[in-house]
Coordinates of C-alpha atoms in Angstrom, one line a residue:
Chain A
M16 CA 73.2 120.7 109.3
S17 CA 71.6 117.2 109.6
L18 CA 70.5 116.5 113.2
F19 CA 69.9 113.4 115.0
P20 CA 66.4 111.9 114.3
L21 CA 63.9 113.1 116.8
D22 CA 62.2 109.9 117.3
K23 CA 65.3 108.4 118.6
I24 CA 65.5 111.0 121.4
K25 CA 63.9 110.0 124.8
P26 CA 62.8 112.4 127.5
E27 CA 65.8 112.9 129.9
K28 CA 65.6 115.4 132.5
E29 CA 63.3 118.0 134.1
E30 CA 64.7 121.4 135.0
E31 CA 62.8 124.3 136.3
G32 CA 59.8 122.6 135.7
R33 CA 60.4 122.1 131.9
Y34 CA 61.0 118.6 130.5
Y35 CA 63.4 118.3 127.7
N36 CA 65.3 115.8 125.7
S37 CA 68.9 116.3 124.8
H38 CA 71.3 114.3 122.7
Y39 CA 75.0 114.7 122.1
F40 CA 76.4 113.2 119.0
N41 CA 79.5 113.7 116.6
Y42 CA 78.9 114.9 113.2
D43 CA 81.8 115.8 110.7
G44 CA 84.2 115.6 113.7
Q45 CA 82.2 118.4 115.6
Q46 CA 80.3 117.8 118.7
Q47 CA 76.6 118.8 118.1
V48 CA 73.7 119.0 120.2
R49 CA 70.0 118.8 119.7
L50 CA 67.7 119.9 122.6
E51 CA 64.1 119.2 122.2
Y52 CA 61.4 120.0 124.5
R53 CA 58.6 117.5 125.5
F54 CA 55.8 119.8 124.4
P55 CA 56.0 121.9 121.2
K56 CA 56.8 125.5 121.9
C57 CA 56.2 128.9 120.2
S58 CA 56.6 132.5 121.0
L59 CA 53.7 134.5 122.3
T60 CA 53.1 138.2 121.7
A61 CA 50.4 140.7 122.6
D62 CA 49.4 143.4 120.2
C63 CA 47.4 146.4 121.2
V64 CA 44.7 148.0 118.9
V65 CA 44.2 151.4 120.7
F66 CA 41.4 153.4 119.3
G67 CA 41.5 157.2 120.1
F68 CA 38.5 159.4 119.7
D69 CA 39.2 163.0 119.0
G70 CA 35.4 164.3 119.3
K71 CA 34.8 163.5 115.7
D72 CA 36.7 160.5 114.4
L73 CA 38.5 157.2 115.5
H74 CA 42.2 157.1 115.3
I75 CA 44.5 154.1 115.8
L76 CA 47.9 154.2 117.7
L77 CA 50.8 152.8 115.6
I78 CA 54.6 152.7 116.1
E79 CA 57.3 152.7 113.5
R80 CA 59.4 149.6 113.9
G81 CA 62.9 150.3 114.8
I82 CA 64.1 146.8 114.4
E83 CA 63.7 143.6 112.1
A84 CA 61.3 142.1 111.1
F85 CA 59.7 144.8 109.0
K86 CA 62.0 147.5 110.3
G87 CA 60.7 151.0 109.1
M88 CA 57.1 149.8 108.7
W89 CA 54.3 151.0 110.8
A90 CA 52.8 148.4 113.2
L91 CA 50.6 147.9 116.3
P92 CA 52.4 148.4 119.5
G93 CA 53.2 145.0 121.1
G94 CA 55.8 142.4 121.6
F95 CA 56.9 139.1 123.2
M96 CA 55.5 137.6 126.4
N97 CA 58.2 136.9 129.1
P98 CA 58.3 133.8 131.2
N99 CA 57.3 135.7 134.3
E100 CA 54.2 137.7 133.1
T101 CA 50.7 137.0 132.0
I102 CA 49.6 137.9 128.6
E103 CA 47.8 141.0 130.0
E104 CA 50.8 142.1 131.8
C105 CA 52.9 141.7 128.6
A106 CA 50.3 144.0 126.6
E107 CA 50.5 146.7 129.4
R108 CA 54.3 146.6 129.4
E109 CA 54.8 146.7 125.7
L110 CA 52.3 149.5 125.2
W111 CA 54.0 151.5 127.8
E112 CA 57.6 150.7 126.5
E113 CA 56.6 151.6 123.0
T114 CA 54.3 154.4 123.4
K115 CA 54.2 155.7 126.9
V116 CA 50.6 155.0 127.1
R117 CA 49.5 152.9 130.1
D118 CA 46.5 152.2 132.6
V119 CA 44.2 151.9 129.7
Y120 CA 41.4 149.4 130.0
K121 CA 42.1 146.8 127.4
E122 CA 40.3 143.5 126.5
Q123 CA 41.3 140.4 124.5
F124 CA 39.5 140.1 121.2
G125 CA 41.3 137.3 119.3
V126 CA 44.3 135.0 118.8
F127 CA 46.1 135.1 115.5
S128 CA 48.1 132.0 114.8
A129 CA 48.7 131.6 111.1
I130 CA 52.0 129.6 110.7
D131 CA 53.9 132.1 108.6
R132 CA 52.6 135.3 110.1
D133 CA 56.2 136.2 111.5
P134 CA 59.3 135.7 109.4
R135 CA 61.3 135.3 112.5
C136 CA 60.0 132.3 114.0
R137 CA 56.6 130.7 115.0
V138 CA 54.9 133.6 116.9
V139 CA 51.2 133.5 117.9
T140 CA 49.8 136.8 118.9
V141 CA 46.9 137.7 121.3
G142 CA 45.1 140.9 120.2
F143 CA 43.9 143.5 122.6
V144 CA 41.7 146.5 122.1
A145 CA 41.2 149.7 124.0
L146 CA 39.1 152.7 123.3
V147 CA 40.4 156.1 124.8
R148 CA 40.0 159.8 124.4
K149 CA 42.8 160.7 122.2
S150 CA 43.7 164.0 123.9
D151 CA 44.2 162.1 127.3
F152 CA 47.6 160.8 126.1
E153 CA 50.8 162.1 124.8
V154 CA 52.3 159.2 122.8
I155 CA 56.2 159.0 122.7
G156 CA 58.0 156.2 120.7
G157 CA 60.5 154.0 122.7
S158 CA 62.0 150.6 123.1
D159 CA 61.6 148.7 119.7
A160 CA 59.6 151.6 118.4
K161 CA 61.4 154.6 116.5
K162 CA 58.2 156.6 116.6
A163 CA 54.7 156.3 117.9
Q164 CA 51.7 158.2 116.3
W165 CA 47.9 158.3 115.8
F166 CA 46.5 157.8 112.3
K167 CA 42.9 158.3 111.4
E168 CA 41.5 154.9 111.0
D169 CA 40.6 155.3 107.4
E170 CA 44.1 156.6 106.6
L171 CA 46.4 154.0 107.8
P172 CA 49.6 153.3 106.3
P173 CA 50.5 149.7 105.1
L174 CA 51.2 147.6 108.2
A175 CA 53.8 145.0 109.2
F176 CA 52.9 141.5 109.8
D177 CA 49.1 140.5 109.5
H178 CA 48.4 143.7 111.6
E179 CA 45.7 144.8 108.9
E180 CA 43.8 141.7 109.7
I181 CA 44.3 142.3 113.3
V182 CA 42.9 145.9 113.1
K183 CA 39.9 144.9 111.1
A184 CA 39.1 142.3 113.7
A185 CA 39.4 144.7 116.5
R186 CA 37.1 147.2 114.7
N187 CA 34.4 144.4 114.4
H188 CA 34.9 143.7 118.2
L189 CA 34.4 147.3 119.1
K190 CA 31.1 147.4 117.1
E191 CA 29.9 144.3 118.8
R192 CA 30.8 145.7 122.3
M193 CA 28.7 148.7 121.5
R194 CA 25.7 146.3 121.2
I195 CA 26.3 145.0 124.7
E196 CA 27.9 147.9 126.7
P197 CA 27.4 151.7 126.7
I198 CA 31.0 152.2 125.9
A199 CA 30.4 155.5 124.2
F200 CA 30.1 157.3 127.6
N201 CA 33.7 156.8 128.4
L202 CA 34.7 159.1 125.6
L203 CA 32.8 162.1 126.7
N204 CA 33.2 164.9 129.2
E205 CA 30.9 164.4 132.3
K206 CA 28.6 166.8 130.7
F207 CA 27.7 166.4 127.0
S208 CA 25.3 167.4 124.4
I209 CA 23.2 164.9 122.6
S210 CA 24.9 165.8 119.2
E211 CA 28.2 165.0 120.9
L212 CA 27.0 161.6 122.1
Q213 CA 25.7 160.9 118.6
Q214 CA 29.3 161.8 117.2
V215 CA 30.7 159.0 119.4
Y216 CA 27.9 156.4 118.4
E217 CA 28.6 157.0 114.8
A218 CA 32.3 157.0 115.0
I219 CA 32.2 153.6 116.7
K220 CA 29.5 152.1 114.6
G221 CA 30.7 153.8 111.4
E222 CA 27.4 154.6 110.3
N223 CA 25.0 157.6 110.6
Y224 CA 21.9 157.8 112.8
D225 CA 18.8 159.9 112.1
R226 CA 19.2 162.9 114.5
R227 CA 15.6 162.9 115.9
N228 CA 15.4 159.2 116.4
F229 CA 18.8 159.2 118.2
Y230 CA 17.6 162.1 120.4
R231 CA 14.3 160.3 121.1
K232 CA 15.8 156.9 121.9
M233 CA 18.6 158.4 124.2
I234 CA 16.2 160.7 126.2
S235 CA 13.7 157.9 126.6
S236 CA 16.4 155.6 127.8
G237 CA 16.0 157.2 131.2
Y238 CA 19.9 157.2 131.9
L239 CA 20.5 160.9 130.8
Q240 CA 20.1 163.5 133.3
N241 CA 19.5 167.1 132.0
E242 CA 22.2 169.4 133.4
G243 CA 21.0 172.6 131.9
K244 CA 22.2 174.7 129.0
S245 CA 25.7 174.7 127.7
E246 CA 27.7 177.8 128.7
E247 CA 29.9 177.6 125.6
P248 CA 29.3 180.4 123.1
T249 CA 28.1 178.8 120.0
P250 CA 26.9 180.1 116.6
N251 CA 23.5 178.5 117.2
R252 CA 21.4 178.3 120.3
R253 CA 23.1 176.7 123.3
P254 CA 22.3 172.9 123.4
D255 CA 21.2 171.1 126.6
L256 CA 23.8 169.2 128.4
F257 CA 23.3 165.8 130.0
S258 CA 25.2 163.5 132.2
F259 CA 25.0 159.7 132.2
D260 CA 23.3 158.1 135.3
T261 CA 25.9 155.4 135.9
K262 CA 24.5 154.2 139.1
Q263 CA 21.0 153.7 137.7
F264 CA 22.6 151.8 134.8
K265 CA 24.7 149.6 137.0
E266 CA 21.7 148.7 139.2
D267 CA 19.6 147.8 136.1
E268 CA 22.3 145.7 134.5
T269 CA 21.8 143.1 137.2
D270 CA 18.1 143.7 137.9
N271 CA 16.5 144.9 134.6
P272 CA 18.9 144.0 131.8
S273 CA 16.2 144.6 129.0
Q274 CA 15.9 148.3 130.2
T275 CA 19.7 148.9 129.5
D276 CA 19.3 147.8 125.9
S277 CA 17.7 151.0 125.2
L278 CA 21.0 152.7 125.2
L279 CA 22.5 150.2 122.6
F280 CA 22.5 150.1 118.8
Chain B
M2 CA 73.1 122.4 137.7
S3 CA 74.4 125.9 137.4
L4 CA 74.5 127.1 133.8
F5 CA 76.5 129.8 132.0
P6 CA 75.1 133.3 132.6
L7 CA 72.7 134.1 129.9
D8 CA 73.8 137.6 129.3
K9 CA 77.1 136.3 128.0
I10 CA 75.5 134.3 125.3
K11 CA 75.2 136.0 121.9
P12 CA 72.9 134.9 119.1
E13 CA 74.7 132.4 116.9
K14 CA 72.8 130.8 114.2
E15 CA 69.5 130.5 112.5
E16 CA 67.9 127.2 111.4
E17 CA 64.5 126.5 110.0
G18 CA 63.7 130.1 110.7
R19 CA 64.3 129.9 114.4
Y20 CA 67.3 131.9 115.9
Y21 CA 68.9 130.5 118.9
N22 CA 71.9 130.9 121.0
S23 CA 74.0 127.9 122.1
H24 CA 76.9 127.6 124.4
Y25 CA 79.2 124.8 125.2
F26 CA 81.3 124.9 128.5
N27 CA 82.8 122.6 131.0
Y28 CA 81.3 122.2 134.5
D29 CA 82.7 119.7 137.0
G30 CA 84.6 117.9 134.1
Q31 CA 81.3 117.3 132.2
Q32 CA 80.6 119.1 129.0
Q33 CA 77.3 121.0 129.4
V34 CA 75.2 122.8 127.0
R35 CA 72.7 125.7 127.3
L36 CA 70.5 126.2 124.2
E37 CA 68.6 129.5 124.5
Y38 CA 66.1 130.9 121.9
R39 CA 66.3 134.6 120.9
F40 CA 62.7 135.1 121.9
P41 CA 61.0 133.6 125.0
K42 CA 59.1 130.5 124.4
C43 CA 56.1 128.8 125.8
S44 CA 53.7 125.9 125.0
L45 CA 50.1 126.7 123.7
T46 CA 47.1 124.6 124.0
A47 CA 43.6 124.8 123.0
D48 CA 40.8 123.8 125.3
C49 CA 37.2 123.3 124.1
V50 CA 34.1 124.0 126.2
V51 CA 31.3 122.2 124.2
F52 CA 28.0 122.9 125.6
G53 CA 25.2 120.2 124.6
F54 CA 21.5 120.9 124.9
D55 CA 19.2 118.0 125.5
G56 CA 15.9 119.8 125.1
K57 CA 16.0 120.9 128.7
D58 CA 19.3 121.5 130.2
L59 CA 22.9 122.4 129.1
H60 CA 25.5 119.9 129.5
I61 CA 29.4 120.0 129.1
L62 CA 31.6 117.6 127.5
L63 CA 34.6 116.4 129.7
I64 CA 37.4 113.8 129.5
E65 CA 39.0 111.8 132.1
R66 CA 42.6 112.5 131.8
G67 CA 44.6 109.3 131.0
I68 CA 48.0 111.0 131.6
E69 CA 49.7 113.3 134.0
A70 CA 49.3 116.1 134.9
F71 CA 46.0 115.7 136.9
K72 CA 45.8 112.0 135.7
G73 CA 42.4 110.6 136.7
M74 CA 40.7 113.9 137.0
W75 CA 38.0 115.3 134.6
A76 CA 39.1 118.1 132.2
L77 CA 38.1 119.9 129.2
P78 CA 39.1 118.2 125.9
G79 CA 42.2 120.0 124.5
G80 CA 45.8 119.8 124.1
F81 CA 49.2 121.2 122.7
M82 CA 49.3 123.2 119.3
N83 CA 51.9 121.6 117.0
P84 CA 54.3 123.7 114.9
N85 CA 52.3 123.0 111.6
E86 CA 48.8 123.9 112.7
T87 CA 46.9 127.1 113.7
I88 CA 45.2 127.2 117.0
E89 CA 41.9 126.6 115.4
E90 CA 43.3 123.4 113.7
C91 CA 44.7 122.4 117.2
A92 CA 41.3 122.7 118.8
E93 CA 39.6 120.6 116.0
R94 CA 42.1 118.0 116.1
E95 CA 42.3 117.5 119.9
L96 CA 38.6 117.4 120.4
W97 CA 38.3 114.7 117.6
E98 CA 41.2 112.7 119.1
E99 CA 39.8 112.9 122.7
T100 CA 36.2 112.6 122.2
K101 CA 35.4 111.8 118.5
V102 CA 33.4 114.9 118.0
R103 CA 34.2 117.1 115.1
D104 CA 33.0 119.5 112.4
V105 CA 31.5 121.7 115.4
Y106 CA 31.3 125.4 114.9
K107 CA 33.6 126.7 117.8
E108 CA 34.8 130.3 118.5
Q109 CA 37.5 131.7 120.6
F110 CA 36.4 133.3 123.9
G111 CA 39.6 134.0 125.9
V112 CA 43.3 133.4 126.5
F113 CA 44.3 131.9 130.0
S114 CA 48.0 132.6 130.8
A115 CA 48.4 132.5 134.6
I116 CA 52.1 131.6 135.1
D117 CA 51.5 128.4 137.3
R118 CA 48.4 127.2 135.6
D119 CA 50.0 123.9 134.4
P120 CA 52.6 122.1 136.7
R121 CA 54.5 120.7 133.7
C122 CA 55.7 123.8 132.2
R123 CA 54.6 127.3 131.0
V124 CA 51.4 126.6 129.0
V125 CA 49.0 129.2 127.8
T126 CA 45.8 128.0 126.5
V127 CA 43.2 129.4 124.3
G128 CA 39.5 128.7 125.1
F129 CA 37.1 127.7 122.3
V130 CA 33.3 127.3 123.0
A131 CA 30.8 125.5 121.0
L132 CA 27.0 124.9 121.4
V133 CA 25.6 121.8 119.9
R134 CA 22.4 119.5 120.2
K135 CA 23.8 116.8 122.5
S136 CA 21.9 113.9 120.8
D137 CA 23.8 114.7 117.5
F138 CA 27.0 113.2 118.9
E139 CA 28.3 110.0 120.1
V140 CA 31.2 110.8 122.5
I141 CA 34.0 108.3 122.7
G142 CA 37.3 108.8 124.8
G143 CA 40.6 108.4 122.9
S144 CA 44.2 109.6 122.9
D145 CA 45.0 111.3 126.2
A146 CA 41.5 110.8 127.4
K147 CA 40.6 107.7 129.2
K148 CA 36.9 108.5 128.9
A149 CA 34.7 111.2 127.6
Q150 CA 31.3 112.0 129.0
W151 CA 28.7 114.8 129.1
F152 CA 28.0 116.3 132.6
K153 CA 25.0 118.6 133.4
E154 CA 26.5 122.0 133.7
D155 CA 25.5 122.4 137.3
E156 CA 26.7 118.9 138.3
L157 CA 30.3 119.0 137.1
P158 CA 33.0 117.1 138.9
P159 CA 36.1 118.9 140.2
L160 CA 38.2 119.8 137.1
A161 CA 41.9 119.8 136.4
F162 CA 44.0 122.8 135.9
D163 CA 42.2 126.1 135.8
H164 CA 39.4 124.6 133.9
E165 CA 36.8 125.8 136.3
E166 CA 37.5 129.3 135.6
I167 CA 37.8 128.5 131.8
V168 CA 34.1 127.0 132.0
K169 CA 32.7 130.0 133.8
A170 CA 34.3 132.4 131.3
A171 CA 32.8 130.2 128.3
R172 CA 29.4 130.4 130.1
N173 CA 29.5 134.1 130.2
H174 CA 30.6 134.2 126.5
L175 CA 27.6 132.2 125.6
K176 CA 25.2 134.5 127.4
E177 CA 26.7 137.4 125.6
R178 CA 26.6 136.0 122.2
M179 CA 22.9 135.4 122.8
R180 CA 22.5 139.1 123.1
I181 CA 23.9 139.6 119.6
E182 CA 23.0 136.4 117.6
P183 CA 20.0 134.2 117.6
I184 CA 22.1 131.1 118.5
A185 CA 19.1 129.3 120.0
F186 CA 17.6 128.3 116.7
N187 CA 20.7 126.0 116.0
L188 CA 19.6 123.8 118.7
L189 CA 15.9 123.2 117.6
N190 CA 14.5 121.0 115.0
E191 CA 13.3 122.7 111.8
K192 CA 9.8 123.1 113.1
F193 CA 9.5 123.8 116.8
S194 CA 6.9 125.1 119.4
I195 CA 7.3 128.3 121.2
S196 CA 7.8 126.5 124.6
E197 CA 10.7 124.6 123.0
L198 CA 12.2 127.8 122.0
Q199 CA 11.7 129.2 125.4
Q200 CA 13.5 126.1 126.9
V201 CA 16.6 126.9 124.8
Y202 CA 16.6 130.5 125.6
E203 CA 16.2 129.7 129.5
A204 CA 18.9 127.2 129.2
I205 CA 21.4 129.4 127.6
K206 CA 20.6 132.6 129.7
G207 CA 20.1 130.6 133.0
E208 CA 17.0 132.6 133.9
N209 CA 13.2 132.1 133.3
Y210 CA 11.0 134.3 131.1
D211 CA 7.4 135.1 131.5
R212 CA 5.4 132.7 129.2
R213 CA 3.2 135.3 127.7
N214 CA 5.9 138.2 127.2
F215 CA 8.2 135.5 125.5
Y216 CA 5.4 134.3 123.3
R217 CA 4.4 137.9 122.2
K218 CA 8.1 139.0 121.7
M219 CA 9.0 136.1 119.5
I220 CA 5.7 136.2 117.5
S221 CA 6.1 140.0 116.9
S222 CA 9.7 139.6 115.7
G223 CA 8.4 138.7 112.4
Y224 CA 11.0 136.0 111.9
L225 CA 8.7 132.9 112.9
Q226 CA 6.6 131.3 110.3
N227 CA 3.6 129.3 111.4
E228 CA 3.8 125.7 110.2
G229 CA 0.5 124.5 111.6
K230 CA -0.4 122.1 114.4
S231 CA 2.0 119.6 115.9
E232 CA 1.3 116.1 114.9
E233 CA 2.6 114.6 118.1
P234 CA 0.1 113.3 120.5
T235 CA 0.3 115.2 123.6
P236 CA -1.6 115.2 126.8
N237 CA -2.6 118.9 126.3
R238 CA -3.8 120.5 123.1
R239 CA -1.6 120.2 120.2
P240 CA 0.8 123.4 120.0
D241 CA 1.4 125.4 116.9
L242 CA 4.8 124.8 115.2
F243 CA 7.0 127.5 113.8
S244 CA 10.0 127.7 111.6
F245 CA 12.8 130.4 111.7
D246 CA 12.9 132.6 108.7
T247 CA 16.8 132.5 108.2
K248 CA 16.6 134.3 104.8
Q249 CA 14.8 137.4 106.2
F250 CA 16.9 137.4 109.2
K251 CA 20.2 137.5 107.2
E252 CA 18.8 140.3 104.9
D253 CA 17.8 142.4 107.9
E254 CA 21.2 141.8 109.6
T255 CA 22.8 144.0 107.0
D256 CA 20.1 146.4 106.2
N257 CA 18.0 146.7 109.4
P258 CA 19.8 145.4 112.3
S259 CA 17.6 147.1 115.0
Q260 CA 14.7 144.8 113.6
T261 CA 16.8 141.6 114.4
D262 CA 17.3 142.8 118.1
S263 CA 13.7 141.7 118.5
L264 CA 15.0 138.1 118.8
L265 CA 17.5 138.8 121.5
F266 CA 17.5 139.0 125.3

């Protein structure tokens, strides 16, 4: 179908705050229409990279796509932004619809806008990253998702769209946040041993730390309060438990930021 | 104009990879048309917060809008993403068209998607931030910009759209980057004095450092090479000049990241 040259179309009307051009003409005896917006349009989606920590490893929450494109493949939970919501609201809604996970702190980490990244139409996506305790959520597939499931981050299946690239960018973002914020403590019980803390740091950073140096650095930070011995029966001697002094940390964050760096790697 | 109920409209055709619905009907004797995309659409823009350092203070590059909306007001350089470009290409093109600044390293720092942020239509914008030496660029207004001009960051005029919020977010992003990367060195000559270095750190962080502590921390970092006395005639004694050991820094970044933290505040 050959359409009327776009440069002959002048702006005509405004409706609901949207300007567009429309032009009617006859082509092969059929009446045709071309409707053209004044500003270029695309579709916008939010995609969520939810990392779940199980005490040892990081996992990523994926859905099996129940619709085209990439039907049957695994993908990040996400979907199209509606006209009546912000991109944050879209991320929250889509994650809930597709996995029944909600009320998770998420932050943007990047916009992915390669022209052909979606075979359906021009779609630009905003990536959101979250870090949770895996056991806090029961994931259930729904909406456009046939299934929802956790995968160990180093055992992901092939992913739809450019989602492998998005996961990689989310992983880097997480490591960077760790150098600015003590995000590890959100993944622990209120009382934890230093070796549990080290597990979290190592899982997020993807590298191992020397046990003694880690212990020394954490204790000397001044933010860990000794809460006595663990009550759990263990094969070795019962470890000391600690809690994180959130109040002191928050005070120092404004008054004495270089002190808070003692927690960061 | 009342249009045909949307839920009665079924997908009809696909053209140029875009699915849409169209429906013709008679209304008040006039033929009307409703053209509806399968997925919701919006317009996407890129806005650039370019910080320019003049040796003492940070400035921000603004344009005076030559068109509606907010005609005559100052705003960030930026504009609509075309269908044939990524959002990064859009940022590069718009900055060039409106200010004649180009080839500047920019990074995304956030997506702004409040529903009513643009009076013309639903527009979501992606913020880009850059940090340059102000004297490296001659800025010249063009395209949709009547004028382009630097403003001291604490003396900005009222801004169009939600650009004040965007500037604030960019400012925070810059401070955060400073805790991860030694961005200060990009703003200095190859050889610089410690007090020039301190000026950059203070401008970016927006706070003052103790002169002696700053000196000690920088020298002990191991990344500054003494290049001898300044040749510049000064009222006081001529200061030592230093260069930044980029090679050593890059090696340590992979092998010994905690060493590189010595440069960060």
